Amino acid sequence: MDTVNILSGGAAQGLVRGLTEAFRAQTGFAIDGEFSAVGAMADKLRAGEPADLMILTQALIARLAEEKLVVAASIANVGRVETALAVRSNDPRLTVRTESDLRDVLRAADAIFVPDIKASTAGRHVARVLDQLGIAYELASRLKIFSTAQPRCGSWRHPLRKGRSAARKQPKSSPPRASHCWGRCRPDTNSSRCTRPG
């Protein structure tokens, strides 16, 4: 074996890609991986897809250990996932400091690009936030949901540069006032795998 095969949530893609060259230089092993919604990656493992390493949410890894699909003693913490909001680079900058600000920004968007709201952690988080804001039903028709992690980015202005699965998926000619939510993995020695804070 000269390649480590990874099945991972899309949020960890930037983290893994950033380590690939140094890992190869230190170990001689290449890294090959598939990055998508965490639920989809767990289902691939359940269906027999070979993997040397899984990077998923803490809860999902624990379930896979209960199912005897991963070795419980091998579970280690590698990072946290944050959710961010972005608009296209030619749209005005937004300030979101309060729940009301967030509700107003999302209501003003013609489209909201999010990862899969059933299979991805970030997508489920965004769905919960919309529900908590009381606008899930109102915005349902404007959600643009993507279930894969290999899309292109277009021209978005955003504070985070890695793990933007849904951001890369948005088309070059997206609607005016489009908003986008996504997750990315941040290395953190005190946290669990790639999992939501809190």
PDB file of N, CA and C in Angstrom, residues 8 36-45 118-120:
ATOM      1  N   SER A   8     -14.325  11.190   3.506  1.00  0.00           N
ATOM      2  CA  SER A   8     -14.409  12.308   4.436  1.00  0.00           C
ATOM      3  C   SER A   8     -15.560  13.240   4.111  1.00  0.00           C
ATOM      4  N   SER A  36     -17.345  14.466   0.536  1.00  0.00           N
ATOM      5  CA  SER A  36     -18.738  14.795   0.236  1.00  0.00           C
ATOM      6  C   SER A  36     -19.496  14.865   1.550  1.00  0.00           C
ATOM      7  N   ALA A  37     -20.811  14.832   1.474  1.00  0.00           N
ATOM      8  CA  ALA A  37     -21.638  14.878   2.676  1.00  0.00           C
ATOM      9  C   ALA A  37     -21.291  13.706   3.587  1.00  0.00           C
ATOM     10  N   VAL A  38     -21.234  13.968   4.892  1.00  0.00           N
ATOM     11  CA  VAL A  38     -20.807  12.933   5.834  1.00  0.00           C
ATOM     12  C   VAL A  38     -21.698  11.696   5.783  1.00  0.00           C
ATOM     13  N   GLY A  39     -22.990  11.893   5.635  1.00  0.00           N
ATOM     14  CA  GLY A  39     -23.905  10.752   5.549  1.00  0.00           C
ATOM     15  C   GLY A  39     -23.623   9.891   4.335  1.00  0.00           C
ATOM     16  N   ALA A  40     -23.317  10.536   3.218  1.00  0.00           N
ATOM     17  CA  ALA A  40     -23.010   9.805   1.988  1.00  0.00           C
ATOM     18  C   ALA A  40     -21.709   9.017   2.136  1.00  0.00           C
ATOM     19  N   MET A  41     -20.719   9.599   2.816  1.00  0.00           N
ATOM     20  CA  MET A  41     -19.447   8.900   3.012  1.00  0.00           C
ATOM     21  C   MET A  41     -19.626   7.700   3.944  1.00  0.00           C
ATOM     22  N   ALA A  42     -20.427   7.852   4.988  1.00  0.00           N
ATOM     23  CA  ALA A  42     -20.702   6.716   5.881  1.00  0.00           C
ATOM     24  C   ALA A  42     -21.415   5.605   5.117  1.00  0.00           C
ATOM     25  N   ASP A  43     -22.354   5.987   4.262  1.00  0.00           N
ATOM     26  CA  ASP A  43     -23.073   4.987   3.468  1.00  0.00           C
ATOM     27  C   ASP A  43     -22.136   4.255   2.511  1.00  0.00           C
ATOM     28  N   LYS A  44     -21.141   4.962   1.964  1.00  0.00           N
ATOM     29  CA  LYS A  44     -20.165   4.304   1.084  1.00  0.00           C
ATOM     30  C   LYS A  44     -19.387   3.240   1.864  1.00  0.00           C
ATOM     31  N   LEU A  45     -18.971   3.584   3.082  1.00  0.00           N
ATOM     32  CA  LEU A  45     -18.253   2.606   3.898  1.00  0.00           C
ATOM     33  C   LEU A  45     -19.156   1.413   4.198  1.00  0.00           C
ATOM     34  N   LYS A 118     -29.844  16.954   4.213  1.00  0.00           N
ATOM     35  CA  LYS A 118     -30.145  15.670   4.855  1.00  0.00           C
ATOM     36  C   LYS A 118     -28.874  14.872   5.146  1.00  0.00           C
ATOM     37  N   ALA A 119     -27.889  14.935   4.255  1.00  0.00           N
ATOM     38  CA  ALA A 119     -26.710  14.073   4.380  1.00  0.00           C
ATOM     39  C   ALA A 119     -25.471  14.775   4.919  1.00  0.00           C
ATOM     40  N   SER A 120     -25.429  16.115   4.903  1.00  0.00           N
ATOM     41  CA  SER A 120     -24.220  16.799   5.362  1.00  0.00           C
ATOM     42  C   SER A 120     -24.469  17.509   6.685  1.00  0.00           C
TER      43      SER A 120
END
